[in-house]
Short mmCIF file of C-alpha atoms (C1' of nucleotides) in Angstrom, two decimals:
data_model
loop_
_atom_site.label_atom_id
_atom_site.label_comp_id
_atom_site.label_asym_id
_atom_site.label_seq_id
_atom_site.Cartn_x
_atom_site.Cartn_y
_atom_site.Cartn_z
CA MET A 29 -13.35 -81.82 -18.56
CA SER A 30 -16.63 -81.22 -16.75
CA GLU A 31 -17.35 -81.33 -13.06
CA ASP A 32 -19.31 -84.54 -13.48
CA ASP A 33 -16.36 -86.15 -15.17
CA LEU A 34 -14.07 -85.20 -12.33
CA VAL A 35 -16.42 -86.70 -9.77
CA ALA A 36 -16.63 -89.91 -11.79
CA VAL A 37 -12.85 -90.12 -12.10
CA SER A 38 -12.44 -89.66 -8.39
CA GLN A 39 -15.03 -92.31 -7.63
CA LEU A 40 -13.41 -94.72 -10.01
CA ARG A 41 -10.03 -94.14 -8.46
CA SER A 42 -11.03 -94.66 -4.87
CA SER A 43 -13.32 -97.57 -5.71
CA ALA A 44 -10.65 -99.40 -7.65
CA MET A 45 -8.10 -98.98 -4.89
CA ARG A 46 -10.46 -100.01 -2.15
CA LEU A 47 -11.84 -103.01 -4.02
CA ALA A 48 -8.36 -104.17 -4.89
CA ARG A 49 -7.22 -103.92 -1.30
CA ARG A 50 -10.16 -106.00 -0.14
CA LEU A 51 -9.70 -108.51 -2.94
CA ARG A 52 -6.07 -108.89 -2.00
CA HIS A 53 -7.11 -110.19 1.39
CA GLN A 54 -9.00 -112.98 -0.35
CA ARG A 55 -5.99 -114.67 -1.87
CA VAL A 56 -6.20 -118.40 -1.66
CA GLU A 57 -2.55 -119.37 -1.66
CA GLU A 58 -1.11 -117.89 1.49
CA SER A 59 2.35 -119.05 0.58
CA LEU A 60 2.43 -116.93 -2.58
CA SER A 61 3.09 -113.21 -2.43
CA PRO A 62 1.11 -110.83 -4.66
CA THR A 63 4.11 -110.33 -6.90
CA GLU A 64 4.58 -114.05 -7.28
CA MET A 65 0.92 -114.31 -8.23
CA GLY A 66 1.47 -111.49 -10.72
CA VAL A 67 4.33 -113.36 -12.34
CA LEU A 68 2.23 -116.49 -12.67
CA GLY A 69 -0.52 -114.37 -14.20
CA THR A 70 1.65 -112.81 -16.86
CA LEU A 71 3.19 -116.18 -17.63
CA ALA A 72 -0.29 -117.60 -18.08
CA ARG A 73 -1.05 -114.80 -20.54
CA CYS A 74 2.24 -114.72 -22.42
CA GLY A 75 3.22 -118.37 -22.30
CA LYS A 76 6.92 -117.85 -21.69
CA ALA A 77 9.19 -114.93 -20.87
CA THR A 78 12.71 -114.09 -19.79
CA PRO A 79 13.45 -112.81 -16.28
CA GLY A 80 14.15 -109.36 -17.67
CA GLU A 81 10.80 -109.15 -19.42
CA LEU A 82 9.02 -110.31 -16.29
CA ALA A 83 10.84 -107.74 -14.17
CA ARG A 84 9.73 -104.96 -16.50
CA LYS A 85 6.14 -106.16 -16.63
CA GLU A 86 5.86 -106.52 -12.87
CA HIS A 87 7.70 -103.24 -12.21
CA VAL A 88 10.38 -104.94 -10.21
CA GLN A 89 14.15 -104.82 -10.47
CA PRO A 90 15.93 -107.75 -12.14
CA PRO A 91 17.58 -109.06 -8.96
CA SER A 92 14.20 -109.27 -7.25
CA MET A 93 12.79 -111.17 -10.20
CA THR A 94 15.67 -113.61 -10.04
CA ARG A 95 14.75 -114.43 -6.48
CA ILE A 96 11.03 -114.63 -7.16
CA ILE A 97 11.67 -117.07 -10.00
CA ALA A 98 13.93 -119.12 -7.76
CA MET A 99 11.14 -119.32 -5.17
CA LEU A 100 8.56 -120.31 -7.76
CA GLU A 101 10.86 -122.92 -9.26
CA GLU A 102 11.47 -124.39 -5.83
CA LYS A 103 7.72 -124.75 -5.39
CA GLY A 104 7.39 -126.42 -8.77
CA LEU A 105 5.27 -123.65 -10.26
CA VAL A 106 7.74 -122.54 -12.91
CA ARG A 107 10.31 -124.05 -15.24
CA ARG A 108 13.58 -122.53 -16.44
CA GLU A 109 15.15 -123.47 -19.77
CA PRO A 110 18.15 -122.02 -21.58
CA HIS A 111 17.33 -119.51 -24.29
CA PRO A 112 17.67 -121.12 -27.72
CA GLU A 113 19.55 -118.25 -29.35
CA ASP A 114 21.07 -116.20 -26.55
CA ARG A 115 22.97 -118.09 -23.92
CA ARG A 116 22.87 -115.16 -21.50
CA GLN A 117 19.13 -115.32 -21.24
CA VAL A 118 16.76 -117.79 -19.65
CA VAL A 119 13.22 -118.72 -20.65
CA VAL A 120 10.70 -119.12 -17.85
CA SER A 121 7.36 -120.86 -18.24
CA SER A 122 4.67 -121.86 -15.78
CA THR A 123 3.67 -125.42 -14.95
CA GLU A 124 0.29 -127.07 -14.92
CA GLU A 125 0.13 -126.76 -11.15
CA ALA A 126 0.53 -123.01 -11.43
CA GLU A 127 -2.48 -122.82 -13.74
CA GLN A 128 -4.56 -124.65 -11.18
CA ILE A 129 -3.54 -122.30 -8.41
CA LEU A 130 -4.34 -119.32 -10.60
CA ASN A 131 -7.75 -120.67 -11.48
CA GLU A 132 -8.57 -121.46 -7.88
CA SER A 133 -7.47 -118.00 -6.82
CA ARG A 134 -9.58 -116.30 -9.47
CA ARG A 135 -12.54 -118.48 -8.56
CA ARG A 136 -12.30 -117.50 -4.91
CA ARG A 137 -12.05 -113.80 -5.63
CA ASN A 138 -14.90 -113.94 -8.09
CA ALA A 139 -17.05 -115.69 -5.51
CA TRP A 140 -16.22 -113.07 -2.91
CA LEU A 141 -16.97 -110.23 -5.30
CA ALA A 142 -20.21 -111.87 -6.45
CA GLU A 143 -21.33 -112.17 -2.86
CA LEU A 144 -20.54 -108.52 -2.31
CA ALA A 145 -22.58 -107.63 -5.38
CA GLU A 146 -25.64 -109.19 -3.73
CA GLY A 147 -25.87 -105.91 -1.85
CA LEU A 148 -26.72 -104.08 -5.09
CA ASP A 149 -30.25 -103.79 -6.43
CA GLU A 150 -31.25 -104.91 -9.92
CA ASP A 151 -30.81 -101.57 -11.67
CA GLU A 152 -27.43 -100.89 -10.10
CA TRP A 153 -26.12 -104.26 -11.14
CA GLU A 154 -27.28 -103.70 -14.71
CA ARG A 155 -25.41 -100.44 -14.90
CA LEU A 156 -22.30 -102.02 -13.48
CA LYS A 157 -22.52 -104.94 -15.87
CA ALA A 158 -22.81 -102.56 -18.81
CA ALA A 159 -19.67 -100.76 -17.70
CA ALA A 160 -17.57 -103.83 -16.88
CA PRO A 161 -16.12 -104.25 -20.38
CA VAL A 162 -15.29 -100.56 -20.51
CA LEU A 163 -13.54 -100.73 -17.18
CA TYR A 164 -11.62 -103.72 -18.42
CA LYS A 165 -10.54 -101.82 -21.50
CA LEU A 166 -9.52 -98.83 -19.39
CA ALA A 167 -7.42 -100.97 -17.09
CA HIS A 168 -5.52 -102.40 -20.03
CA LEU A 169 -4.94 -99.17 -21.98
CA MET B 25 -26.19 -116.27 -11.36
CA SER B 26 -26.04 -116.10 -15.14
CA GLU B 27 -23.05 -116.55 -17.38
CA ASP B 28 -23.08 -112.84 -18.23
CA ASP B 29 -22.94 -111.98 -14.57
CA LEU B 30 -19.92 -114.21 -14.04
CA VAL B 31 -18.09 -112.58 -16.92
CA ALA B 32 -18.86 -109.15 -15.52
CA VAL B 33 -17.66 -110.13 -12.05
CA SER B 34 -14.43 -111.47 -13.46
CA GLN B 35 -13.88 -108.32 -15.51
CA LEU B 36 -14.56 -106.13 -12.51
CA ARG B 37 -12.14 -108.11 -10.37
CA SER B 38 -9.23 -108.04 -12.77
CA SER B 39 -9.85 -104.44 -13.77
CA ALA B 40 -9.96 -103.21 -10.19
CA MET B 41 -6.76 -105.01 -9.28
CA ARG B 42 -4.91 -103.86 -12.36
CA LEU B 43 -6.05 -100.25 -12.11
CA ALA B 44 -5.14 -100.15 -8.43
CA ARG B 45 -1.69 -101.49 -9.10
CA ARG B 46 -1.09 -98.86 -11.77
CA LEU B 47 -2.53 -96.11 -9.58
CA ARG B 48 -0.25 -97.10 -6.74
CA HIS B 49 2.73 -96.28 -8.91
CA GLN B 50 1.43 -92.72 -9.21
CA ARG B 51 1.74 -91.84 -5.54
CA VAL B 52 3.02 -88.36 -5.01
CA GLU B 53 4.68 -88.64 -1.63
CA GLU B 54 7.54 -91.07 -2.07
CA SER B 55 8.39 -90.91 1.59
CA LEU B 56 5.00 -92.30 2.63
CA SER B 57 4.20 -95.98 2.36
CA PRO B 58 0.78 -97.12 1.10
CA THR B 59 -0.24 -98.11 4.61
CA GLU B 60 0.76 -94.75 5.98
CA MET B 61 -1.36 -93.14 3.29
CA GLY B 62 -4.18 -95.46 4.26
CA VAL B 63 -3.95 -94.37 7.88
CA LEU B 64 -4.06 -90.73 6.87
CA GLY B 65 -7.07 -91.52 4.70
CA THR B 66 -9.08 -93.16 7.44
CA LEU B 67 -8.12 -90.41 9.86
CA ALA B 68 -9.38 -87.87 7.34
CA ARG B 69 -12.68 -89.74 7.15
CA CYS B 70 -13.12 -90.55 10.85
CA GLY B 71 -11.55 -87.50 12.44
CA LYS B 72 -9.80 -89.30 15.27
CA ALA B 73 -9.14 -92.89 16.27
CA THR B 74 -7.12 -95.00 18.69
CA PRO B 75 -4.18 -97.08 17.48
CA GLY B 76 -6.20 -100.25 17.99
CA GLU B 77 -9.05 -99.03 15.82
CA LEU B 78 -6.62 -97.96 13.12
CA ALA B 79 -4.89 -101.33 13.23
CA ARG B 80 -8.20 -103.12 12.70
CA LYS B 81 -9.28 -100.83 9.89
CA GLU B 82 -5.98 -101.11 8.05
CA HIS B 83 -5.71 -104.86 8.66
CA VAL B 84 -2.45 -104.52 10.47
CA GLN B 85 -1.28 -105.79 13.86
CA PRO B 86 -1.22 -103.29 16.75
CA PRO B 87 2.58 -103.19 17.08
CA SER B 88 2.91 -102.29 13.43
CA MET B 89 0.36 -99.53 13.85
CA THR B 90 2.29 -98.19 16.82
CA ARG B 91 5.33 -97.82 14.62
CA ILE B 92 3.44 -96.33 11.71
CA ILE B 93 1.95 -93.72 14.03
CA ALA B 94 5.38 -92.97 15.43
CA MET B 95 6.66 -92.38 11.90
CA LEU B 96 3.75 -90.14 11.01
CA GLU B 97 4.10 -88.19 14.22
CA GLU B 98 7.79 -87.67 13.54
CA LYS B 99 6.87 -86.22 10.15
CA GLY B 100 4.32 -83.92 11.74
CA LEU B 101 1.37 -85.53 9.97
CA VAL B 102 -0.36 -86.84 13.05
CA ARG B 103 -0.99 -85.83 16.66
CA ARG B 104 -1.27 -88.08 19.71
CA GLU B 105 -3.31 -87.10 22.78
CA PRO B 106 -4.21 -89.06 25.88
CA HIS B 107 -7.65 -90.64 25.85
CA PRO B 108 -10.05 -88.62 28.03
CA GLU B 109 -11.62 -91.61 29.81
CA ASP B 110 -9.24 -94.50 29.45
CA ARG B 111 -5.64 -93.83 30.33
CA ARG B 112 -4.44 -96.96 28.53
CA GLN B 113 -5.58 -95.64 25.20
CA VAL B 114 -4.35 -92.87 22.93
CA VAL B 115 -6.27 -90.70 20.49
CA VAL B 116 -4.65 -90.06 17.12
CA SER B 117 -5.69 -87.28 14.75
CA SER B 118 -4.23 -85.94 11.52
CA THR B 119 -2.78 -82.48 11.03
CA GLU B 120 -3.47 -79.86 8.41
CA GLU B 121 -0.33 -80.81 6.56
CA ALA B 122 -1.59 -84.36 6.22
CA GLU B 123 -4.76 -83.11 4.56
CA GLN B 124 -2.71 -81.22 2.03
CA ILE B 125 -0.65 -84.27 1.19
CA LEU B 126 -3.79 -86.35 0.82
CA ASN B 127 -5.37 -83.80 -1.49
CA GLU B 128 -2.29 -83.51 -3.63
CA SER B 129 -2.05 -87.27 -3.89
CA ARG B 130 -5.68 -87.62 -4.92
CA ARG B 131 -5.26 -84.82 -7.45
CA ARG B 132 -2.30 -86.55 -9.06
CA ARG B 133 -4.02 -89.88 -9.30
CA ASN B 134 -7.18 -88.33 -10.67
CA ALA B 135 -5.15 -86.55 -13.32
CA TRP B 136 -3.44 -89.76 -14.30
CA LEU B 137 -6.71 -91.65 -14.50
CA ALA B 138 -8.37 -88.84 -16.46
CA GLU B 139 -5.56 -88.93 -18.97
CA LEU B 140 -5.98 -92.67 -19.30
CA ALA B 141 -9.69 -92.17 -19.89
CA GLU B 142 -8.86 -90.10 -22.96
CA GLY B 143 -8.40 -93.42 -24.69
CA LEU B 144 -12.11 -94.16 -24.37
CA ASP B 145 -14.68 -92.98 -26.89
CA GLU B 146 -17.71 -90.91 -25.98
CA ASP B 147 -20.16 -93.76 -25.50
CA GLU B 148 -17.78 -95.83 -23.40
CA TRP B 149 -17.09 -92.94 -21.10
CA GLU B 150 -20.81 -92.32 -20.63
CA ARG B 151 -21.35 -95.91 -19.59
CA LEU B 152 -18.44 -95.78 -17.18
CA LYS B 153 -19.67 -92.51 -15.71
CA ALA B 154 -23.10 -93.99 -15.14
CA ALA B 155 -21.56 -96.92 -13.28
CA ALA B 156 -19.06 -94.96 -11.19
CA PRO B 157 -21.44 -94.30 -8.27
CA VAL B 158 -22.46 -97.95 -8.25
CA LEU B 159 -18.86 -99.08 -8.18
CA TYR B 160 -18.24 -96.68 -5.33
CA LYS B 161 -21.14 -98.14 -3.41
CA LEU B 162 -19.93 -101.67 -4.08
CA ALA B 163 -16.44 -100.88 -2.84
CA HIS B 164 -17.83 -99.55 0.41
CA LEU B 165 -20.37 -102.29 1.11
"C1'" DA C 1 40.45 -108.34 -31.40
"C1'" DA C 2 39.21 -105.31 -27.98
"C1'" DT C 3 35.77 -102.75 -25.84
"C1'" DT C 4 31.22 -101.93 -24.57
"C1'" DT C 5 26.61 -103.49 -23.64
"C1'" DT C 6 23.26 -106.61 -22.11
"C1'" DC C 7 21.50 -110.05 -19.25
"C1'" DC C 8 21.22 -112.78 -15.16
"C1'" DT C 9 22.90 -113.53 -10.80
"C1'" DT C 10 25.08 -112.87 -6.04
"C1'" DA C 11 25.82 -110.11 -1.86
"C1'" DG C 12 24.46 -106.92 1.44
"C1'" DC C 13 21.20 -103.34 3.11
"C1'" DC C 14 16.69 -101.28 4.32
"C1'" DT C 15 11.90 -101.03 4.88
"C1'" DT C 16 7.84 -103.03 6.60
"C1'" DG C 17 5.14 -106.31 8.71
"C1'" DG C 18 4.64 -110.07 12.27
"C1'" DT C 19 4.99 -112.57 16.94
"C1'" DA C 20 6.24 -112.68 21.73
"C1'" DA C 21 6.82 -110.43 25.87
"C1'" DT C 22 6.03 -106.21 29.02
"C1'" DG C 23 3.79 -102.71 31.63
"C1'" DA C 24 0.02 -99.78 32.68
"C1'" DC C 25 -4.64 -99.48 33.21
"C1'" DG C 26 -9.58 -100.92 33.58
"C1'" DT C 27 -12.99 -104.62 35.17
"C1'" DA C 28 -15.17 -108.38 37.44
"C1'" DG C 29 -15.51 -111.94 41.35
"C1'" DG C 30 -14.78 -113.09 45.80
"C1'" DC D 8 -11.39 -103.73 49.06
"C1'" DC D 9 -8.35 -106.48 46.45
"C1'" DT D 10 -7.00 -109.94 43.66
"C1'" DA D 11 -7.21 -112.00 39.22
"C1'" DC D 12 -8.02 -111.40 34.59
"C1'" DG D 13 -8.61 -108.91 30.20
"C1'" DT D 14 -7.26 -105.05 27.22
"C1'" DC D 15 -4.45 -101.51 25.21
"C1'" DA D 16 -0.24 -99.68 23.72
"C1'" DT D 17 4.38 -100.43 23.45
"C1'" DT D 18 9.14 -102.60 23.15
"C1'" DA D 19 12.29 -106.15 21.36
"C1'" DC D 20 13.36 -109.16 18.09
"C1'" DC D 21 12.69 -111.77 13.57
"C1'" DA D 22 11.35 -112.84 8.65
"C1'" DA D 23 10.01 -111.49 4.05
"C1'" DG D 24 10.58 -108.88 0.10
"C1'" DG D 25 12.42 -105.12 -2.44
"C1'" DC D 26 16.56 -102.23 -3.97
"C1'" DT D 27 21.46 -100.94 -5.13
"C1'" DA D 28 25.99 -102.26 -6.12
"C1'" DA D 29 29.00 -105.42 -8.02
"C1'" DG D 30 30.34 -109.55 -10.79
"C1'" DG D 31 30.62 -112.80 -14.64
"C1'" DA D 32 29.30 -114.59 -19.00
"C1'" DA D 33 27.70 -113.90 -23.56
"C1'" DA D 34 26.50 -110.87 -27.43
"C1'" DA D 35 27.22 -106.68 -30.05
"C1'" DT D 36 29.99 -103.00 -31.75
"C1'" DT D 37 33.94 -100.60 -33.36
#
DNA sequence: AATTTTCCTTAGCCTTGGTAATGACGTAGG
DNA sequence: CCTACGTCATTACCAAGGCTAAGGAAAATT
């Protein structure tokens, strides 16, 4: 790995962490913790999931996920149904209201980021736009 | 703002947040919280700072910063001296040991990210490398 | 059929951050 | 001057959110 590559990696690392920290401050729903938002996000992607699956995906221990789901259910953002085949398990799915909150949150953060990007000149923005799909792929590898 | 731009913004947002979350799991010093690492980072950049300044930069309330500094001082990562002109204030600076921890942490995260980047092909990596300085600029705007 | 495993949940603790109140020090108005 | 107010750090207490340990029910295994 070349010196240039190392510099790029380091820049990517610190940029991602700093951007994420600043984006986190933009969250629209003050009553929802980042982890709760994360759960809603994965539910939006996957449709439905059991508490155990959600705990693994969010890197949280099962008891914590139990409480997070209880919170979300109390707020009407999530539904719990018995598992059709395994009566130990539970199936969790998100409600319509949760989708709206997610969309609003994404909209707000996009707006904030777009405003920040005003500070870039034309050429810089082109380069960033060209790399955006790659960054997306990297983040999901 | 064009449709393409909106897509790029959205990709940047979700990629940054996801990468940051995964990077956070790579932290080397288990005994240091993310905020404590953040304080050490800003001290490394700024040299010295008062608790109030640190609290503002880390988006934390002053009492919390007081306690964080106390923790760091106990671990020998930070020094506290009286302010030369204003006897209400305190000047905080990081120690040599803190620098080492910071470097090691960065090294680990870079290594992790570099390994992840192995999953990209040559062209993708070139595009990302070209955009890395821009992303860095954006994150610090 | 009995034992083990898996899954969710409950109970209790710890860390971390926040607000309110305090005390020491600087600053401005009379 | 000196009194009143603002600012800075700190202390004391409280709430949120995560973890471990332990429990109870259902499935899997032997």
